[in-house]
mmCIF file of C-alpha atoms in Angstrom:
data_model
loop_
_atom_site.group_PDB
_atom_site.id
_atom_site.type_symbol
_atom_site.label_atom_id
_atom_site.label_comp_id
_atom_site.label_asym_id
_atom_site.label_seq_id
_atom_site.Cartn_x
_atom_site.Cartn_y
_atom_site.Cartn_z
ATOM 1 C CA MET A 1 0.012 -0.033 -0.009
ATOM 2 C CA LYS A 2 1.219 3.511 -0.813
ATOM 3 C CA PHE A 3 -0.750 6.061 1.035
ATOM 4 C CA LYS A 4 0.045 8.795 3.555
ATOM 5 C CA GLN A 5 -0.943 8.775 7.217
ATOM 6 C CA PRO A 6 -3.542 11.599 7.059
ATOM 7 C CA VAL A 7 -5.244 9.964 4.073
ATOM 8 C CA ALA A 8 -5.293 6.564 5.719
ATOM 9 C CA LEU A 9 -6.874 7.961 8.860
ATOM 10 C CA ALA A 10 -9.356 10.001 6.851
ATOM 11 C CA LEU A 11 -10.393 6.939 4.826
ATOM 12 C CA ALA A 12 -10.842 4.945 7.991
ATOM 13 C CA GLY A 13 -13.118 7.700 9.196
ATOM 14 C CA VAL A 14 -15.010 7.702 5.912
ATOM 15 C CA LEU A 15 -15.548 3.935 6.209
ATOM 16 C CA MET A 16 -16.940 4.455 9.701
ATOM 17 C CA CYS A 17 -19.184 7.282 8.579
ATOM 18 C CA VAL A 18 -20.559 5.159 5.741
ATOM 19 C CA SER A 19 -21.391 2.424 8.201
ATOM 20 C CA LEU A 20 -23.120 4.793 10.637
ATOM 21 C CA SER A 21 -25.097 6.281 7.784
ATOM 22 C CA ALA A 22 -26.214 2.837 6.723
ATOM 23 C CA CYS A 23 -27.555 2.167 10.190
ATOM 24 C CA SER A 24 -30.151 4.878 9.820
ATOM 25 C CA LYS A 25 -30.983 4.352 6.109
ATOM 26 C CA ASP A 26 -34.236 2.480 6.797
ATOM 27 C CA GLU A 27 -35.623 5.367 8.876
ATOM 28 C CA LYS A 28 -34.829 7.886 6.150
ATOM 29 C CA THR A 29 -35.658 5.895 2.999
ATOM 30 C CA GLU A 30 -39.102 7.394 2.504
ATOM 31 C CA GLU A 31 -37.955 10.971 3.118
ATOM 32 C CA ALA A 32 -34.887 10.508 0.932
ATOM 33 C CA GLY A 33 -37.052 9.127 -1.881
ATOM 34 C CA LYS A 34 -39.313 12.175 -1.776
ATOM 35 C CA SER A 35 -36.272 14.487 -1.730
ATOM 36 C CA ALA A 36 -34.705 12.651 -4.689
ATOM 37 C CA ASP A 37 -37.908 12.979 -6.693
ATOM 38 C CA ALA A 38 -37.988 16.682 -6.001
ATOM 39 C CA ILE A 39 -34.404 17.168 -7.063
ATOM 40 C CA THR A 40 -34.909 15.171 -10.241
ATOM 41 C CA SER A 41 -38.026 17.004 -11.235
ATOM 42 C CA THR A 42 -36.478 20.448 -10.863
ATOM 43 C CA ALA A 43 -33.213 19.450 -12.585
ATOM 44 C CA ALA A 44 -34.701 17.622 -15.544
ATOM 45 C CA GLY A 45 -33.445 18.942 -18.889
ATOM 46 C CA SER A 46 -30.995 21.390 -17.243
ATOM 47 C CA GLU A 47 -27.317 21.615 -18.127
ATOM 48 C CA THR A 48 -24.830 23.109 -15.656
ATOM 49 C CA VAL A 49 -21.821 23.365 -18.030
ATOM 50 C CA LYS A 50 -22.398 23.801 -21.718
ATOM 51 C CA GLY A 51 -20.554 21.841 -24.400
ATOM 52 C CA LEU A 52 -19.421 18.770 -22.443
ATOM 53 C CA SER A 53 -19.374 15.859 -24.865
ATOM 54 C CA GLY A 54 -21.718 13.079 -23.799
ATOM 55 C CA MET A 55 -22.896 15.027 -20.752
ATOM 56 C CA ASN A 56 -25.612 17.284 -22.002
ATOM 57 C CA SER A 57 -27.675 17.160 -18.806
ATOM 58 C CA GLU A 58 -27.177 18.118 -15.190
ATOM 59 C CA ARG A 59 -27.790 14.491 -14.171
ATOM 60 C CA LYS A 60 -24.925 13.229 -16.353
ATOM 61 C CA GLN A 61 -22.587 16.044 -15.297
ATOM 62 C CA VAL A 62 -23.322 15.539 -11.597
ATOM 63 C CA SER A 63 -22.808 11.753 -11.976
ATOM 64 C CA TYR A 64 -19.445 12.260 -13.591
ATOM 65 C CA MET A 65 -18.414 14.867 -10.996
ATOM 66 C CA ILE A 66 -19.276 12.498 -8.149
ATOM 67 C CA GLY A 67 -17.279 9.775 -9.879
ATOM 68 C CA MET A 68 -14.255 12.145 -10.004
ATOM 69 C CA ASP A 69 -14.651 12.975 -6.336
ATOM 70 C CA ILE A 70 -14.794 9.317 -5.353
ATOM 71 C CA ALA A 71 -11.696 8.596 -7.423
ATOM 72 C CA LYS A 72 -9.805 11.538 -5.811
ATOM 73 C CA SER A 73 -10.698 10.352 -2.332
ATOM 74 C CA LEU A 74 -9.428 6.832 -3.147
ATOM 75 C CA LYS A 75 -6.319 7.827 -5.074
ATOM 76 C CA GLU A 76 -3.937 7.006 -2.268
ATOM 77 C CA ILE A 77 -5.259 3.464 -1.964
ATOM 78 C CA GLU A 78 -5.822 2.741 -5.674
ATOM 79 C CA GLN A 79 -3.694 -0.406 -5.384
ATOM 80 C CA GLU A 80 -6.332 -1.758 -2.962
ATOM 81 C CA ILE A 81 -9.272 -1.073 -5.286
ATOM 82 C CA ASP A 82 -10.769 -3.272 -8.025
ATOM 83 C CA ILE A 83 -12.528 -0.654 -10.164
ATOM 84 C CA ASP A 84 -14.881 -3.212 -11.783
ATOM 85 C CA LEU A 85 -16.079 -4.515 -8.399
ATOM 86 C CA LEU A 86 -16.341 -1.030 -7.017
ATOM 87 C CA THR A 87 -18.632 -0.101 -9.900
ATOM 88 C CA LYS A 88 -20.568 -3.353 -9.492
ATOM 89 C CA GLY A 89 -20.977 -2.670 -5.763
ATOM 90 C CA MET A 90 -22.498 0.779 -6.551
ATOM 91 C CA ARG A 91 -24.836 -0.673 -9.167
ATOM 92 C CA ASP A 92 -25.937 -3.524 -6.923
ATOM 93 C CA GLN A 93 -26.497 -1.231 -3.977
ATOM 94 C CA MET A 94 -28.443 1.265 -6.091
ATOM 95 C CA GLY A 95 -30.629 -1.627 -7.216
ATOM 96 C CA ASP A 96 -31.065 -2.850 -3.648
ATOM 97 C CA LYS A 97 -29.486 -6.229 -4.619
ATOM 98 C CA PRO A 98 -25.996 -6.226 -3.033
ATOM 99 C CA LEU A 99 -24.076 -9.508 -2.963
ATOM 100 C CA VAL A 100 -22.844 -8.713 0.547
ATOM 101 C CA ASN A 101 -25.268 -8.589 3.504
ATOM 102 C CA ASP A 102 -25.045 -6.053 6.322
ATOM 103 C CA ALA A 103 -23.059 -8.290 8.608
ATOM 104 C CA GLN A 104 -20.555 -9.164 5.941
ATOM 105 C CA HIS A 105 -20.301 -5.464 4.960
ATOM 106 C CA THR A 106 -19.473 -4.600 8.564
ATOM 107 C CA GLN A 107 -16.908 -7.392 8.803
ATOM 108 C CA ILE A 108 -15.113 -6.283 5.621
ATOM 109 C CA ARG A 109 -15.192 -2.609 6.604
ATOM 110 C CA GLU A 110 -13.851 -3.198 10.103
ATOM 111 C CA ALA A 111 -11.035 -5.462 8.875
ATOM 112 C CA PHE A 112 -9.971 -2.877 6.271
ATOM 113 C CA SER A 113 -10.150 -0.096 8.835
ATOM 114 C CA VAL A 114 -7.754 -2.033 11.076
ATOM 115 C CA LYS A 115 -5.429 -2.490 8.092
ATOM 116 C CA LEU A 116 -5.514 1.255 7.321
ATOM 117 C CA GLN A 117 -4.940 2.193 10.938
ATOM 118 C CA ALA A 118 -1.966 -0.235 11.265
ATOM 119 C CA HIS A 119 -0.377 1.155 8.130
ATOM 120 C CA ALA A 120 -0.915 4.744 9.278
ATOM 121 C CA GLU A 121 0.780 4.033 12.571
ATOM 122 C CA LYS A 122 3.707 2.372 10.794
ATOM 123 C CA VAL A 123 4.137 5.368 8.545
ATOM 124 C CA ALA A 124 3.884 7.768 11.416
ATOM 125 C CA ALA A 125 6.607 5.850 13.355
ATOM 126 C CA GLU A 126 8.962 5.866 10.364
ATOM 127 C CA LEU A 127 8.343 9.436 9.225
ATOM 128 C CA PRO A 128 10.722 11.278 11.655
ATOM 129 C CA LYS A 129 13.716 9.174 10.590
ATOM 130 C CA LYS A 130 12.733 9.247 6.927
ATOM 131 C CA ASN A 131 12.427 13.046 6.885
ATOM 132 C CA LEU A 132 15.665 13.530 8.807
ATOM 133 C CA GLU A 133 17.654 11.358 6.415
ATOM 134 C CA ALA A 134 16.087 12.979 3.364
ATOM 135 C CA GLY A 135 16.904 16.433 4.691
ATOM 136 C CA LYS A 136 20.506 15.598 5.428
ATOM 137 C CA ALA A 137 20.984 14.032 1.985
ATOM 138 C CA PHE A 138 19.439 17.062 0.294
ATOM 139 C CA LEU A 139 21.506 19.590 2.243
ATOM 140 C CA ALA A 140 24.726 17.732 1.562
ATOM 141 C CA LYS A 141 24.084 17.897 -2.171
ATOM 142 C CA ASN A 142 22.693 21.439 -2.126
ATOM 143 C CA LYS A 143 25.781 22.673 -0.285
ATOM 144 C CA GLY A 144 27.713 22.597 -3.562
ATOM 145 C CA ALA A 145 25.083 24.346 -5.673
ATOM 146 C CA PRO A 146 26.137 27.707 -7.238
ATOM 147 C CA GLY A 147 25.503 30.665 -4.958
ATOM 148 C CA VAL A 148 24.571 28.563 -1.923
ATOM 149 C CA ILE A 149 26.264 29.567 1.349
ATOM 150 C CA THR A 150 26.284 27.315 4.438
ATOM 151 C CA THR A 151 26.671 28.886 7.864
ATOM 152 C CA ALA A 152 28.294 27.304 10.893
ATOM 153 C CA SER A 153 24.885 26.213 12.228
ATOM 154 C CA GLY A 154 24.026 24.326 9.042
ATOM 155 C CA LEU A 155 21.636 26.977 7.643
ATOM 156 C CA GLN A 156 21.941 27.333 3.887
ATOM 157 C CA TYR A 157 21.004 30.473 1.968
ATOM 158 C CA GLN A 158 21.225 32.111 -1.440
ATOM 159 C CA VAL A 159 20.969 35.771 -2.221
ATOM 160 C CA LEU A 160 18.254 36.316 -4.839
ATOM 161 C CA ARG A 161 18.294 40.115 -4.449
ATOM 162 C CA GLN A 162 20.589 42.182 -2.326
ATOM 163 C CA GLY A 163 18.960 45.125 -0.602
ATOM 164 C CA SER A 164 20.696 48.286 0.454
ATOM 165 C CA GLY A 165 18.789 48.929 3.710
ATOM 166 C CA PRO A 166 19.816 48.146 7.288
ATOM 167 C CA LYS A 167 20.020 44.670 8.680
ATOM 168 C CA PRO A 168 17.689 43.858 11.589
ATOM 169 C CA GLY A 169 18.888 43.529 15.134
ATOM 170 C CA ALA A 170 18.139 40.423 17.233
ATOM 171 C CA THR A 171 15.003 41.924 18.872
ATOM 172 C CA ASP A 172 13.854 44.163 15.983
ATOM 173 C CA ILE A 173 10.487 43.711 14.360
ATOM 174 C CA VAL A 174 10.695 42.730 10.724
ATOM 175 C CA LYS A 175 8.068 42.936 8.016
ATOM 176 C CA VAL A 176 8.413 40.207 5.400
ATOM 177 C CA ASN A 177 6.775 38.463 2.513
ATOM 178 C CA TYR A 178 7.588 34.734 2.245
ATOM 179 C CA LYS A 179 6.763 31.393 0.868
ATOM 180 C CA GLY A 180 7.508 28.173 2.731
ATOM 181 C CA THR A 181 7.748 24.812 0.969
ATOM 182 C CA LEU A 182 8.826 21.290 1.777
ATOM 183 C CA LEU A 183 11.626 19.629 -0.151
ATOM 184 C CA ASP A 184 9.098 18.186 -2.630
ATOM 185 C CA GLY A 185 7.901 21.697 -3.497
ATOM 186 C CA GLN A 186 4.620 21.502 -1.546
ATOM 187 C CA VAL A 187 3.697 24.952 -0.190
ATOM 188 C CA PHE A 188 2.747 24.865 3.507
ATOM 189 C CA ASP A 189 2.616 28.593 4.208
ATOM 190 C CA SER A 190 2.712 31.753 2.076
ATOM 191 C CA SER A 191 2.087 35.402 2.808
ATOM 192 C CA TYR A 192 1.951 35.909 -0.968
ATOM 193 C CA GLU A 193 -1.147 33.735 -1.191
ATOM 194 C CA ARG A 194 -2.778 35.699 1.579
ATOM 195 C CA ASN A 195 -1.628 38.930 -0.045
ATOM 196 C CA GLU A 196 -0.584 40.113 3.422
ATOM 197 C CA PRO A 197 3.014 40.635 4.629
ATOM 198 C CA VAL A 198 3.785 39.475 8.188
ATOM 199 C CA GLU A 199 5.426 41.331 11.069
ATOM 200 C CA PHE A 200 7.128 39.670 14.015
ATOM 201 C CA PRO A 201 10.070 40.126 16.488
ATOM 202 C CA LEU A 202 13.105 38.406 14.981
ATOM 203 C CA ASN A 203 13.961 36.619 18.214
ATOM 204 C CA GLU A 204 10.574 34.914 18.522
ATOM 205 C CA VAL A 205 10.549 32.684 15.430
ATOM 206 C CA ILE A 206 12.311 29.426 14.567
ATOM 207 C CA PRO A 207 16.183 29.626 14.872
ATOM 208 C CA GLY A 208 16.670 29.317 11.109
ATOM 209 C CA TRP A 209 14.581 32.421 10.560
ATOM 210 C CA SER A 210 16.237 34.380 13.340
ATOM 211 C CA GLU A 211 19.690 33.621 11.967
ATOM 212 C CA GLY A 212 18.799 33.929 8.305
ATOM 213 C CA VAL A 213 16.762 37.117 8.268
ATOM 214 C CA ALA A 214 19.430 38.824 10.379
ATOM 215 C CA LEU A 215 21.773 38.372 7.389
ATOM 216 C CA MET A 216 19.479 40.371 5.104
ATOM 217 C CA GLY A 217 19.577 44.051 4.411
ATOM 218 C CA THR A 218 16.160 45.659 4.145
ATOM 219 C CA GLY A 219 14.962 45.301 0.542
ATOM 220 C CA SER A 220 16.729 41.905 0.120
ATOM 221 C CA LYS A 221 15.238 38.652 -1.080
ATOM 222 C CA PHE A 222 16.940 35.466 0.069
ATOM 223 C CA LYS A 223 16.222 31.775 -0.263
ATOM 224 C CA PHE A 224 16.809 29.657 2.836
ATOM 225 C CA TRP A 225 17.186 25.893 3.348
ATOM 226 C CA ILE A 226 16.579 25.255 7.033
ATOM 227 C CA PRO A 227 17.557 21.904 8.575
ATOM 228 C CA SER A 228 15.048 20.425 10.977
ATOM 229 C CA GLU A 229 17.103 21.228 14.081
ATOM 230 C CA LEU A 230 16.825 24.935 13.156
ATOM 231 C CA ALA A 231 13.149 24.611 12.321
ATOM 232 C CA TYR A 232 10.546 22.561 14.241
ATOM 233 C CA GLY A 233 12.402 19.317 14.838
ATOM 234 C CA GLU A 234 10.371 16.290 15.652
ATOM 235 C CA GLN A 235 7.438 18.436 16.847
ATOM 236 C CA GLY A 236 6.643 19.860 13.381
ATOM 237 C CA PRO A 237 3.002 20.848 12.829
ATOM 238 C CA GLN A 238 0.854 18.586 10.672
ATOM 239 C CA SER A 239 1.310 20.723 7.567
ATOM 240 C CA ILE A 240 5.059 20.236 7.859
ATOM 241 C CA GLY A 241 5.677 16.914 9.618
ATOM 242 C CA PRO A 242 8.417 15.744 12.001
ATOM 243 C CA ASN A 243 12.113 16.485 11.279
ATOM 244 C CA ALA A 244 11.317 18.243 7.993
ATOM 245 C CA THR A 245 13.918 20.368 6.227
ATOM 246 C CA LEU A 246 12.176 23.568 5.129
ATOM 247 C CA VAL A 247 12.690 25.921 2.171
ATOM 248 C CA PHE A 248 11.770 29.579 2.333
ATOM 249 C CA GLU A 249 11.882 32.465 -0.025
ATOM 250 C CA VAL A 250 11.859 35.652 2.079
ATOM 251 C CA GLU A 251 11.677 39.357 1.168
ATOM 252 C CA LEU A 252 12.639 41.726 3.941
ATOM 253 C CA LEU A 253 10.389 44.753 3.496
ATOM 254 C CA GLU A 254 10.929 46.701 6.671
ATOM 255 C CA THR A 255 12.875 46.706 9.929
ATOM 256 C CA LYS A 256 12.065 48.618 13.069
ATOM 257 C CA PRO A 257 12.834 48.483 16.843
ATOM 258 C CA ARG A 258 10.442 46.459 18.935
ATOM 259 C CA PRO A 259 8.385 48.571 21.389
ATOM 260 C CA ALA A 260 8.858 47.639 25.039
ATOM 261 C CA GLY A 261 6.254 45.193 26.373
ATOM 262 C CA GLU A 262 4.909 44.067 23.000
ATOM 263 C CA ALA A 263 3.276 40.644 23.035
ATOM 264 C CA PRO A 264 5.102 37.633 21.460
ATOM 265 C CA GLN A 265 4.109 36.617 17.911
ATOM 266 C CA ILE A 266 3.234 33.186 16.501
ATOM 267 C CA PRO A 267 6.260 31.504 14.833
ATOM 268 C CA ILE A 268 6.269 31.240 11.075
ATOM 269 C CA GLY A 269 4.663 28.055 9.711
ATOM 270 C CA GLN A 270 2.368 27.386 12.689
#
């Protein structure tokens, strides 16, 4: 199986929800039938998106859309899925003639949920070591890339644009635009996407930021590769993961002294 921990847990939850929904289906059958009739009657002959080949009605378009959503939700466990039997299961259930009774359905679902959970726990246990090794290997290779400078702490950076303004002091407040990604390019945080620069005291963020941004003159844009020990270590938030090496592009827009008594800020990436 090749699926990630969050997906595995989510699918286990979906399986449970499906089971719980099935428990109350008899009580809601009549109301659902009336609701379905109402939806069909109002949608008959309509077309949500024009010009889709073979899907010239809302019913066809919605059916295809739902099929896409199901496929997306099962993408991480596609090796576990027999598409023909999945389709047959849907057809049989729609026709109220499933080959599996309720007890058998529950048995299969619970066994698969246990399998998903066991795999998720295995992946979670291995992830810190996997991320740490991947980060070290990447940094070792990246160290020799043109323009990359490695500091004594292990922080790596590259000057994308050199600004002429002052460098911030250790307790100064800096205003920055930034984008944070994992080594695979996945964006986990970005002020650009929010269209809103961020301000924070330089001594209240992760060590890699405190060290790196202090090297920048105001107006500069740097790229940083931050090893896990200078980032969040094994306690990385869910969007980042344990022992992840982080990549940031940072623009230093403004530097100013921190007023006395100002409240601490939330570290970048959390």
